PDB file of C-alpha atoms in Angstrom:
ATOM      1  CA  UNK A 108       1.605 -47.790  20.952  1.00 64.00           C
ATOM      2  CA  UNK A 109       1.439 -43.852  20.399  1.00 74.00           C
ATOM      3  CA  UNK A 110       2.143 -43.520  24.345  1.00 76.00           C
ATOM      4  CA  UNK A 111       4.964 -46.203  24.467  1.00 79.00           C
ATOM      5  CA  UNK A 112       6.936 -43.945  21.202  1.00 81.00           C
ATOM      6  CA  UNK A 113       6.363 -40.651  23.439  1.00 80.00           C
ATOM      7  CA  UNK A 114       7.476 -41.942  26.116  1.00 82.00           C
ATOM      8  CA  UNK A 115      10.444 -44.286  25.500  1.00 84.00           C
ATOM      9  CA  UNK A 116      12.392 -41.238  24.209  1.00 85.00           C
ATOM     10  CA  UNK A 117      12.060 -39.086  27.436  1.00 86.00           C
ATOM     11  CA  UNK A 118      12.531 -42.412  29.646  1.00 88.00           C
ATOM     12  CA  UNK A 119      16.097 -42.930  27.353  1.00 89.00           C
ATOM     13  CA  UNK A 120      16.987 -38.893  28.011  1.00 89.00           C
ATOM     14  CA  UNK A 121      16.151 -39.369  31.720  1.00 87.00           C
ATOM     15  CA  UNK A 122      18.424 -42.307  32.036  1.00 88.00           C
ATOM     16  CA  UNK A 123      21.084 -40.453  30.244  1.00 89.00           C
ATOM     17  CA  UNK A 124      20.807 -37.890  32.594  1.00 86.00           C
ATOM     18  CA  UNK A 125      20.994 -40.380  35.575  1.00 83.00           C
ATOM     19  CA  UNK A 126      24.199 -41.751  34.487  1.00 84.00           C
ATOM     20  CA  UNK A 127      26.025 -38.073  33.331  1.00 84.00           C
ATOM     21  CA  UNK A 128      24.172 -35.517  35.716  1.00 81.00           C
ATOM     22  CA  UNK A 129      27.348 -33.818  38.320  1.00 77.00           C
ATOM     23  CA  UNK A 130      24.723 -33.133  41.170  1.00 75.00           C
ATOM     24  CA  UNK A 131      23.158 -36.164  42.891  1.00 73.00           C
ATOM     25  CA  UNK A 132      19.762 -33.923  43.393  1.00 74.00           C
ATOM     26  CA  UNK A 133      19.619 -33.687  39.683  1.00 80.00           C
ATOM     27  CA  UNK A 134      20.345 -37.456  39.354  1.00 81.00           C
ATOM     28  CA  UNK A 135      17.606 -38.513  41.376  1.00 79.00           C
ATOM     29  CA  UNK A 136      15.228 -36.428  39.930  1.00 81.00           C
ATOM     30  CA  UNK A 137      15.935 -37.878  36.365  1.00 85.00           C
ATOM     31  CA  UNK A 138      15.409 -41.469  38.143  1.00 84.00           C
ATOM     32  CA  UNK A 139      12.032 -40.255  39.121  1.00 83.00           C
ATOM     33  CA  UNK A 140      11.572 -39.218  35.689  1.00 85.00           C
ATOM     34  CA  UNK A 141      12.178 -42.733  34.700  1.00 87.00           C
ATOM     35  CA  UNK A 142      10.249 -44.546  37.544  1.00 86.00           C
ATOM     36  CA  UNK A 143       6.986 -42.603  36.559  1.00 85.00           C
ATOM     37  CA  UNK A 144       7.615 -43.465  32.848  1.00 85.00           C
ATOM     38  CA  UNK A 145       7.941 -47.170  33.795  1.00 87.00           C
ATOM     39  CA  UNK A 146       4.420 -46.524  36.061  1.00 85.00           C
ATOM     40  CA  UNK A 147       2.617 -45.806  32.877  1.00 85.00           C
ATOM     41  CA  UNK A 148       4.322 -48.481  30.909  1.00 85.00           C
ATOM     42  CA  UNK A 149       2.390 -50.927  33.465  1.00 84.00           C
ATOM     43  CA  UNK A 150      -1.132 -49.025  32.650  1.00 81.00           C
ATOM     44  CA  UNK A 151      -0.300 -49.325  29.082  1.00 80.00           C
ATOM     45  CA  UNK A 152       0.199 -53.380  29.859  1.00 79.00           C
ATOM     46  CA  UNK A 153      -3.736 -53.245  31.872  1.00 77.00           C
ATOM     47  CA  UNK A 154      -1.821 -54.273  35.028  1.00 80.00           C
ATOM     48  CA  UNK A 155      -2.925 -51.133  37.507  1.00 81.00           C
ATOM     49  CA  UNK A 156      -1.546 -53.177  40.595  1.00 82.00           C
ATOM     50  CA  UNK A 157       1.986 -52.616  39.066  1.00 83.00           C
ATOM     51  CA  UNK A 158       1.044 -49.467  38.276  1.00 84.00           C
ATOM     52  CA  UNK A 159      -0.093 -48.470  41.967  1.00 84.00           C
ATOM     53  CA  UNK A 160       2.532 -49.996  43.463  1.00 84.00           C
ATOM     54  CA  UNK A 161       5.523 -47.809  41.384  1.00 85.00           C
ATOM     55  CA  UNK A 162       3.472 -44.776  41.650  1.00 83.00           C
ATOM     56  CA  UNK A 163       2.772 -44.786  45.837  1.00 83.00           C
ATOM     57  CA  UNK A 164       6.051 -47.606  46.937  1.00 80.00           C
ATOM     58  CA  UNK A 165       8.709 -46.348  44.314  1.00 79.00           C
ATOM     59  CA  UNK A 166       8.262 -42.954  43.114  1.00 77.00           C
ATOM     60  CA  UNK A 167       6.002 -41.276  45.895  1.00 77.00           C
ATOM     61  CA  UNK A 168       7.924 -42.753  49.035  1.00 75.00           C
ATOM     62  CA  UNK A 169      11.286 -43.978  48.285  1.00 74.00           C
ATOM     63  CA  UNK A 170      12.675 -41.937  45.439  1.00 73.00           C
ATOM     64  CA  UNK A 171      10.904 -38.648  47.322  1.00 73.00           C
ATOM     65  CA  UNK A 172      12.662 -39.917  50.731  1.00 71.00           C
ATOM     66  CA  UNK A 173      15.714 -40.130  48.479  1.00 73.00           C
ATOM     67  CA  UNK A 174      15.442 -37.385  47.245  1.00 69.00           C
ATOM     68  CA  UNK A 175      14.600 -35.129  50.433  1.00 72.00           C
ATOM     69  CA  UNK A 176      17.733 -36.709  52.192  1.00 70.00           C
ATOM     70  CA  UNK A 177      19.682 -35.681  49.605  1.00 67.00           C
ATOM     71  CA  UNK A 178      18.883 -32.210  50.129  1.00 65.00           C
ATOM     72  CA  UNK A 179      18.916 -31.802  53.470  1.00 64.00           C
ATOM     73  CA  UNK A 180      22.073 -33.869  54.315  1.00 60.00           C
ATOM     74  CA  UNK A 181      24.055 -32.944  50.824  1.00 55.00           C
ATOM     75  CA  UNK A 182      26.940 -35.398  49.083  1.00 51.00           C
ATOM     76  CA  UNK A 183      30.251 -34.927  49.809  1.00 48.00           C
ATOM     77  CA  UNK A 184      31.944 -34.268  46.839  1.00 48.00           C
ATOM     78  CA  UNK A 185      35.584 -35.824  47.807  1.00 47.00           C
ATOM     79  CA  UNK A 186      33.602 -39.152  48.948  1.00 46.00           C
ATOM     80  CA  UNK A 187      31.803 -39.522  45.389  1.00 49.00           C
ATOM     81  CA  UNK A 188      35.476 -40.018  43.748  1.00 51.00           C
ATOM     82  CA  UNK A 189      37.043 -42.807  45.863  1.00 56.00           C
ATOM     83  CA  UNK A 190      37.552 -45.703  43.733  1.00 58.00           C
ATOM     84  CA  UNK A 191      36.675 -47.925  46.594  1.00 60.00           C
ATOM     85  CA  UNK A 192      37.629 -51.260  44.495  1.00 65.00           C
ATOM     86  CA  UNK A 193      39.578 -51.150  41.359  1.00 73.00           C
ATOM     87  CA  UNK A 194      38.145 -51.746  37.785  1.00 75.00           C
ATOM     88  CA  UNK A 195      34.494 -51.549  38.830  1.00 74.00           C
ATOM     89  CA  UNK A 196      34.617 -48.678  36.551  1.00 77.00           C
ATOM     90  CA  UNK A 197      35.137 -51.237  33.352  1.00 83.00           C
ATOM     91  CA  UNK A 198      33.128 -53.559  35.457  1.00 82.00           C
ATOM     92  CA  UNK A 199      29.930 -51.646  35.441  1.00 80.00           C
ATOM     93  CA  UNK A 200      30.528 -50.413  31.652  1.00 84.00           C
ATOM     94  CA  UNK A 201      30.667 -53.957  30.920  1.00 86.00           C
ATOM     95  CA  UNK A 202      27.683 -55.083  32.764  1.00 82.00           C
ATOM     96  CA  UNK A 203      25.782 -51.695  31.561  1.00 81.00           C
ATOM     97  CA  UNK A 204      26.405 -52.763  27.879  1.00 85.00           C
ATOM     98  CA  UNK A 205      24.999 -56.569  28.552  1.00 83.00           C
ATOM     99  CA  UNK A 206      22.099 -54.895  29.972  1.00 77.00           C
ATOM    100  CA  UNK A 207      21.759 -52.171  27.180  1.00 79.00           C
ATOM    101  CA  UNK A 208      22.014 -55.269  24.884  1.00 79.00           C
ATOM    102  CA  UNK A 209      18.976 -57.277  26.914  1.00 76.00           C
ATOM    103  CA  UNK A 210      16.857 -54.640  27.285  1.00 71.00           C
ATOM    104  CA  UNK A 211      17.169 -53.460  23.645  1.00 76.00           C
ATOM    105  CA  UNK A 212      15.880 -57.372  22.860  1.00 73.00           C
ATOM    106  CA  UNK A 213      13.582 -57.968  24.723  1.00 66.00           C
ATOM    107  CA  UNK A 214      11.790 -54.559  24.108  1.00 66.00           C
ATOM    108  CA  UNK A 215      12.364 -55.217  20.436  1.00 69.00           C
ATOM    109  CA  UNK A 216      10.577 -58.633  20.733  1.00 63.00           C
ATOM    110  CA  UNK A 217       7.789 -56.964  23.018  1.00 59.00           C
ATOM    111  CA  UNK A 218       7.413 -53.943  19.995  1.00 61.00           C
ATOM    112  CA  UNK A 219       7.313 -56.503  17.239  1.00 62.00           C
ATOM    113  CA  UNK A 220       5.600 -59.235  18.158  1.00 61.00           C
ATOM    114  CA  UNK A 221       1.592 -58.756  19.457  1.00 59.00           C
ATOM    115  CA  UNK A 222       0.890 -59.125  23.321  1.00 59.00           C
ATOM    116  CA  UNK A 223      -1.507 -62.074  23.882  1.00 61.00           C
ATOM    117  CA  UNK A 224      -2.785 -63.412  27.084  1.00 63.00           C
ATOM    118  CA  UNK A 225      -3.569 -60.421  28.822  1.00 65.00           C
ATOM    119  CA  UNK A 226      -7.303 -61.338  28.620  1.00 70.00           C
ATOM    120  CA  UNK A 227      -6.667 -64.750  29.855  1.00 71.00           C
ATOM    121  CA  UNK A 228      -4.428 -63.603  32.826  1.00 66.00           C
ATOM    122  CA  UNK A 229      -6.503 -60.998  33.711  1.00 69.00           C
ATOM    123  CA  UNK A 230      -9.666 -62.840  33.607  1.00 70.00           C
ATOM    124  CA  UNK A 231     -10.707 -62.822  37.129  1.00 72.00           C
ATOM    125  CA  UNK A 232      -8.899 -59.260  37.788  1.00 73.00           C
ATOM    126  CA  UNK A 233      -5.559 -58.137  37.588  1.00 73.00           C
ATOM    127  CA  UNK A 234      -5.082 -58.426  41.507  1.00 77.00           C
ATOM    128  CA  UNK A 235      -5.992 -61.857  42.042  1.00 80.00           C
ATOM    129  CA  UNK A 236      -4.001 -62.857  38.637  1.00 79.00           C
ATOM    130  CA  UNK A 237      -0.782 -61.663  39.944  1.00 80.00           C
ATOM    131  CA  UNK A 238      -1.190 -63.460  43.223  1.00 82.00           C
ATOM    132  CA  UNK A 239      -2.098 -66.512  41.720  1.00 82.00           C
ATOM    133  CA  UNK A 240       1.324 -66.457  39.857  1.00 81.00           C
ATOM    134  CA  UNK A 241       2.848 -65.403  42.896  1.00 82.00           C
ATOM    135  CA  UNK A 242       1.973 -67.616  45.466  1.00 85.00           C
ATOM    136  CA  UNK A 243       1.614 -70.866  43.420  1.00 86.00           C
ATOM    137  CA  UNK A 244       4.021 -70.538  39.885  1.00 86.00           C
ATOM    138  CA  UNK A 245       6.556 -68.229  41.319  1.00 87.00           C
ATOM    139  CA  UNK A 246       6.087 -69.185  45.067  1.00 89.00           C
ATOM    140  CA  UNK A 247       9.944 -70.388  45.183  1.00 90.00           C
ATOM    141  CA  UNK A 248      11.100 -67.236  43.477  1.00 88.00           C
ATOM    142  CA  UNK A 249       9.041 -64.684  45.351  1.00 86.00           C
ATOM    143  CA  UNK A 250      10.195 -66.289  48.468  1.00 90.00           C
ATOM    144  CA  UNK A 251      13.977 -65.873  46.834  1.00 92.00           C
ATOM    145  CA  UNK A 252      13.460 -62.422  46.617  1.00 88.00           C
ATOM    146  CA  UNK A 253      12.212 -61.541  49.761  1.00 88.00           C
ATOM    147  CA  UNK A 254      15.036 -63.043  51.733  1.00 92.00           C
ATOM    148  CA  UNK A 255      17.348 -61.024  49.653  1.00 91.00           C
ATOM    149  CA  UNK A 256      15.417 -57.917  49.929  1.00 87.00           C
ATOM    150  CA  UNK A 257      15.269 -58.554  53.697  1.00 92.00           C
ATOM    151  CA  UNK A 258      19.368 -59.322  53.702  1.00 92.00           C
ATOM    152  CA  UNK A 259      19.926 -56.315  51.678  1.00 86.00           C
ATOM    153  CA  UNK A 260      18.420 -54.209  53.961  1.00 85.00           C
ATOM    154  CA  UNK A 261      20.161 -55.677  57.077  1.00 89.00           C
ATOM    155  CA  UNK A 262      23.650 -55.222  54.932  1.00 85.00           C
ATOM    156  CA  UNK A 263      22.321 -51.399  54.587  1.00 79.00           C
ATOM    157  CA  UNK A 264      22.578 -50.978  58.310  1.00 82.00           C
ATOM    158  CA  UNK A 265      25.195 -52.974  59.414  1.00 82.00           C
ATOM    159  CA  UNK A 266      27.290 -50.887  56.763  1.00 78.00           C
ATOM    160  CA  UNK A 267      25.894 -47.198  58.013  1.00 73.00           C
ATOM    161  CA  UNK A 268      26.123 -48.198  61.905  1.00 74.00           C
ATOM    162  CA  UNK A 269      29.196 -46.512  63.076  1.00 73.00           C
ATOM    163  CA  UNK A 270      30.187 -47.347  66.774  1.00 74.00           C
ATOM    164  CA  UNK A 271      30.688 -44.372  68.880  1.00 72.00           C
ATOM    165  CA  UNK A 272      34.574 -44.642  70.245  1.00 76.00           C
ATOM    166  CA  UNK A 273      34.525 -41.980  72.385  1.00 79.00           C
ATOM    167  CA  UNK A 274      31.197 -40.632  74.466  1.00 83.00           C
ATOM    168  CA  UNK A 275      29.033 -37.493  73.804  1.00 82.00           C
ATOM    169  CA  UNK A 276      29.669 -34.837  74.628  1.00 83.00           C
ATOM    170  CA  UNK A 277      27.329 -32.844  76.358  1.00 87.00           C
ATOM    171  CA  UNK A 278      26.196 -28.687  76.271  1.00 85.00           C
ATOM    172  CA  UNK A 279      28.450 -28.220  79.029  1.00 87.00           C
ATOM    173  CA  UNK A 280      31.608 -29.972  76.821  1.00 87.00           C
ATOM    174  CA  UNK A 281      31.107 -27.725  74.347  1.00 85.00           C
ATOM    175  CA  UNK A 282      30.597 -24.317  75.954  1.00 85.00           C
ATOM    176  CA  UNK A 283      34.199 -24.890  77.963  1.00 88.00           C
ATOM    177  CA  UNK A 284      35.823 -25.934  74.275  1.00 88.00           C
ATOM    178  CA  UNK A 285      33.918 -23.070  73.034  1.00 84.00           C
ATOM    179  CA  UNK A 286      35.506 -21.088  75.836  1.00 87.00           C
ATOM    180  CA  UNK A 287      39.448 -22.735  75.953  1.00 88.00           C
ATOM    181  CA  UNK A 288      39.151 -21.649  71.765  1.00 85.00           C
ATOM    182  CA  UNK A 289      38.305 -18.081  72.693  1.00 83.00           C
ATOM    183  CA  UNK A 290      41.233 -17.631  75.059  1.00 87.00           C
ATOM    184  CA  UNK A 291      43.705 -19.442  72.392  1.00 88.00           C
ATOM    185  CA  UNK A 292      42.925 -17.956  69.289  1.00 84.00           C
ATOM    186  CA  UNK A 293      40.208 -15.610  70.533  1.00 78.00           C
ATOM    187  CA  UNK A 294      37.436 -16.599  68.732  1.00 75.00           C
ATOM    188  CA  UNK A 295      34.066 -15.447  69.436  1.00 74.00           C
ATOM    189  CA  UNK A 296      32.179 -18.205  72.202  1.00 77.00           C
ATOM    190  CA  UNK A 297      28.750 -16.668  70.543  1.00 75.00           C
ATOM    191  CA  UNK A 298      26.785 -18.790  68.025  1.00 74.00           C
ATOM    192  CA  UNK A 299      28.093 -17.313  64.775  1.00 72.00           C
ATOM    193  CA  UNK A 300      25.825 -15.172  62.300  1.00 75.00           C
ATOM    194  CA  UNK A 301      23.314 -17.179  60.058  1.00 76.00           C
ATOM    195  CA  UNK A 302      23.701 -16.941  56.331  1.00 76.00           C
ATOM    196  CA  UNK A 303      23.106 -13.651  54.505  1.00 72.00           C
ATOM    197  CA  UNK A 304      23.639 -11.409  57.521  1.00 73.00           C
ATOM    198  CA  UNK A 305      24.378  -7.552  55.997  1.00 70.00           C
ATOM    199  CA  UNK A 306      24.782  -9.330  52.527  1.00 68.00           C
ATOM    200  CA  UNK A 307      21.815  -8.400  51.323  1.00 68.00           C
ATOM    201  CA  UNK A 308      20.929 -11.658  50.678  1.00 69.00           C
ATOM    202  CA  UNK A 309      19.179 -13.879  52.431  1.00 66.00           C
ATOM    203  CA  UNK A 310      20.220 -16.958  50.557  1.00 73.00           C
ATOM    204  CA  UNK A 311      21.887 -20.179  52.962  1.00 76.00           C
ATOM    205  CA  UNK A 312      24.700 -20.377  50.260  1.00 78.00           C
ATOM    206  CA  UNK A 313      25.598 -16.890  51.171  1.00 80.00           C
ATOM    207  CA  UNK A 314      28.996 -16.029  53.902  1.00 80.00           C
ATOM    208  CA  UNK A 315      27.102 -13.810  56.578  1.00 79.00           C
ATOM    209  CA  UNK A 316      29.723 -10.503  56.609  1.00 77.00           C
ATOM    210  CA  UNK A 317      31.296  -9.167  59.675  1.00 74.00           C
ATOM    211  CA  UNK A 318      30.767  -5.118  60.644  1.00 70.00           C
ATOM    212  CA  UNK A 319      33.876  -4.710  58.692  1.00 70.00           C
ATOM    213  CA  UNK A 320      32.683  -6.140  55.524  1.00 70.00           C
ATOM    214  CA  UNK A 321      34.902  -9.545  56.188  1.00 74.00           C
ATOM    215  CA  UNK A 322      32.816 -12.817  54.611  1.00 77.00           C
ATOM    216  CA  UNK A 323      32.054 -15.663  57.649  1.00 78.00           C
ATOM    217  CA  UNK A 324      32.594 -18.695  55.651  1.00 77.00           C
ATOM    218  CA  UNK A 325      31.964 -20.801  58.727  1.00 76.00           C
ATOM    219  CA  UNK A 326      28.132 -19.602  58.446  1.00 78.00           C
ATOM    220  CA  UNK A 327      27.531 -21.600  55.194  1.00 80.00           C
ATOM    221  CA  UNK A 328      25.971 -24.784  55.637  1.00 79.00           C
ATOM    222  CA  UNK A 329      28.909 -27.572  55.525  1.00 77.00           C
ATOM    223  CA  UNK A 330      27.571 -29.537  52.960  1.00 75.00           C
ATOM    224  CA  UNK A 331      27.057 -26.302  50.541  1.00 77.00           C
ATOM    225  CA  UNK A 332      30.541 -25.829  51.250  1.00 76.00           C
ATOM    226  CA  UNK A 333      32.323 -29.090  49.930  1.00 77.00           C
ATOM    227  CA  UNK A 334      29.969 -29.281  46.860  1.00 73.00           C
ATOM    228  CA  UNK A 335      31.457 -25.632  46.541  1.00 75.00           C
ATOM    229  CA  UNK A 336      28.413 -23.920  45.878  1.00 73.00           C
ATOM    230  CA  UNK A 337      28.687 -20.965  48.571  1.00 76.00           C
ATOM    231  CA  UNK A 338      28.651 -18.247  47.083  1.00 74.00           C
ATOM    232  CA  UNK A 339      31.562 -14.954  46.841  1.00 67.00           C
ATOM    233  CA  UNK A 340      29.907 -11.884  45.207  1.00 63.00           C
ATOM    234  CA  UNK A 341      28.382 -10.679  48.499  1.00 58.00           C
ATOM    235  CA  UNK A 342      28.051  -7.256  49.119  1.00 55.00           C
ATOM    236  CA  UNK A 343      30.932  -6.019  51.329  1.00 53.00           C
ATOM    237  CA  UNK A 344      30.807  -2.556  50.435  1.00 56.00           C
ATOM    238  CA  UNK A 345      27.269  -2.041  51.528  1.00 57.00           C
ATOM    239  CA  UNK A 346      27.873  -4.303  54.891  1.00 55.00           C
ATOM    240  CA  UNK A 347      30.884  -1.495  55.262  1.00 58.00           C
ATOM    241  CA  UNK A 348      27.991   1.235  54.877  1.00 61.00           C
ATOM    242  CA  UNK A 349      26.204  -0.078  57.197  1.00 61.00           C
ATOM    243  CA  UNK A 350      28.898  -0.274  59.315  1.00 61.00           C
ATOM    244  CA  UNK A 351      29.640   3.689  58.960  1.00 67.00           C
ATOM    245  CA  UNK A 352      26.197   4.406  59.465  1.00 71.00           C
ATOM    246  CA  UNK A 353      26.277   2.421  62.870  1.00 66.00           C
ATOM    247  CA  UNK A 354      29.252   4.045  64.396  1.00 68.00           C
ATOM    248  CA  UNK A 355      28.095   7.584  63.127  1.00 73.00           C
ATOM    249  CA  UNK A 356      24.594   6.903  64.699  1.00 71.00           C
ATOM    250  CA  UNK A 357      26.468   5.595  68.143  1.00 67.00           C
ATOM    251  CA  UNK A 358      28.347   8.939  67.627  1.00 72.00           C
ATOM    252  CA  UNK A 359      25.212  11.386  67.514  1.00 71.00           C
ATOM    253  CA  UNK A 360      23.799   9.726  70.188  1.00 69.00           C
ATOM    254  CA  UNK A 361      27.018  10.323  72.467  1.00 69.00           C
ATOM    255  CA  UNK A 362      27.326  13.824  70.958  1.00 68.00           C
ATOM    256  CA  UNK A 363      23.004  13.817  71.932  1.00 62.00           C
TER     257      UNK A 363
END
C-alpha cells in the first residue's frame, strides 16, 4: 500500500507531462515514466508475468524504439498542428474525462475494498493461471484482440507506405543537378561543411561559418531546423580571426 501512495503521485505527474510536454522526446519519456510505474503496480498485484512482459515488450523495446526514432528522425513541428478532422479536439477531452472518471472508480474500489483471490488464482503459479484464463475463460476475447492488434498493425503500414511517383535518382542525377545549380546560382557542387565548423562549437544544432564569418544554415540537421532549435550565437568574430590569420599565413609564405 506504501508503494502504490509513492507511486500513484509520480505516475499522475508523468501523465500530466505526457499530455502538456511541447517536445515529443520529452513526451515519450514521461510515458516511460508511466509504463515502468504500471510494471511495478503488477509486482505489487504478485503477477510477475505482467510484470516481465511491460518491463522487456513495453518499456524496454517499444517505448525505447519510440523513443530512439524520435531522436534520430525528429517531429515536424508544422505537421503536429494540422487539425486533420474537426472537433477531435472536444472529442478526445470528452473521451479523456470518461476515462479520468473510470479510472478514478475503479482504482477507488481497488484502494477500498481488500484484494481476494490472488491465492486461489495463483495457486498453481502465476504463469499457468493466466493461461488458463486465457485460453479457456477469455479464449473468445483474446482471440478478439489479436485480430485487432494484427489489423492495427497492417492499417500502420498501409498508412506510412508512400508509392514512389517518379524513380530514384541515382549518384550520377545528383552530381549533374549539383552541377546545373552551380552554374545558375553558383553554388558550391562540394558537400557543404558539417555542423560547428570555425564556431567553436562542435554541437549538430550549430550553422558551420564560412571563411568570412557568414552562418551555413543548410549544415544544420533538417529536423533541428523546423523544431527551431539551431542555434544563432555562434562565434563569427573568431571564424573572421581565423580567417585573417589564414590569409596572413598564405601571405608570409608567398613573401617566404
Amino acid at each position: 500500500m506504501t508503494t502504490f501512495w509513492v507511486l500513484a503521485p509520480l505516475m499522475v505527474l508523468a501523465a500530466l507531462g505526457l499530455l502538456f510536454a511541447k517536445k515529443a522526446v520529452h513526451a515519450a519519456l514521461c510515458l516511460a515514466v508511466v509504463m515502468i510505474g504500471l510494471a511495478v503496480m503488477y509486482a505489487l498485484q504478485e503477477a510477475p508475468f505482467l510484470f516481465a512482459v511491460q518491463i522487456i515488450v513495453y518499456t524496454g523495446a517499444i517505448m525505447m524504439l519510440f523513443l530512439f526514432v524520435l531522436m534520430l528522425i525528429g517531429v515536424d513541428r508544422a505537421d503536429s498542428l494540422v487539425e486533420t478532422i474537426k472537433g477531435q479536439r472536444l472529442a478526445a477531452a470528452v473521451v479523456g474525462v470518461l476515462f479520468a472518471v473510470t479510472m478514478s472508480v475503479a482504482v477507488g474500489q481497488v484502494v477500498v475494498s481488500t484484494t481476494v483471490g490472488l491465492e486461489e488464482a495463483n495457486a498453481g503459479g502465476n504463469v499457468e493461471g493466466l493461461a488458463a484464463l486465457l485460453f479457456t475463460r477469455y479464449v473468445v476475447a483474446f482471440e478478439f484482440t489479436a485480430a485487432l492488434m494484427i489489423t492495427a498493425v497492417l492499417g500502420a503500414m498501409v498508412l506510412a507506405h508512400r508509392e514512389r511517383l517518379r524513380p530514384r535518382r541515382t549518384q550520377a542525377d545528383l552530381q549533374r543537378q549539383r552541377m546545373r545549380e552551380y552554374a545558375q546560382t553558383g553554388r558550391h557542387p562540394g558537400n557543404p561543411p558539417t555542423p560547428g565548423v570555425f564556431a567553436r562549437h562542435n554541437g549538430v544544432d550549430v550553422p558551420a561559418l564560412l571563411p568570412d564569418g557568414t552562418p551555413v544554415e543548410e549544415s544544420v540537421p533538417e529536423s533541428i531546423r523546423q523544431r527551431g532549435q539551431a542555434r544563432t550565437d555562434v562565434d563569427a568574430g573568431a571564424a573572421q580571426r581565423r580567417a585573417r590569420e589564414i590569409e596572413r599565413g598564405d601571405r608570409e609564405d608567398e613573401d617566404a
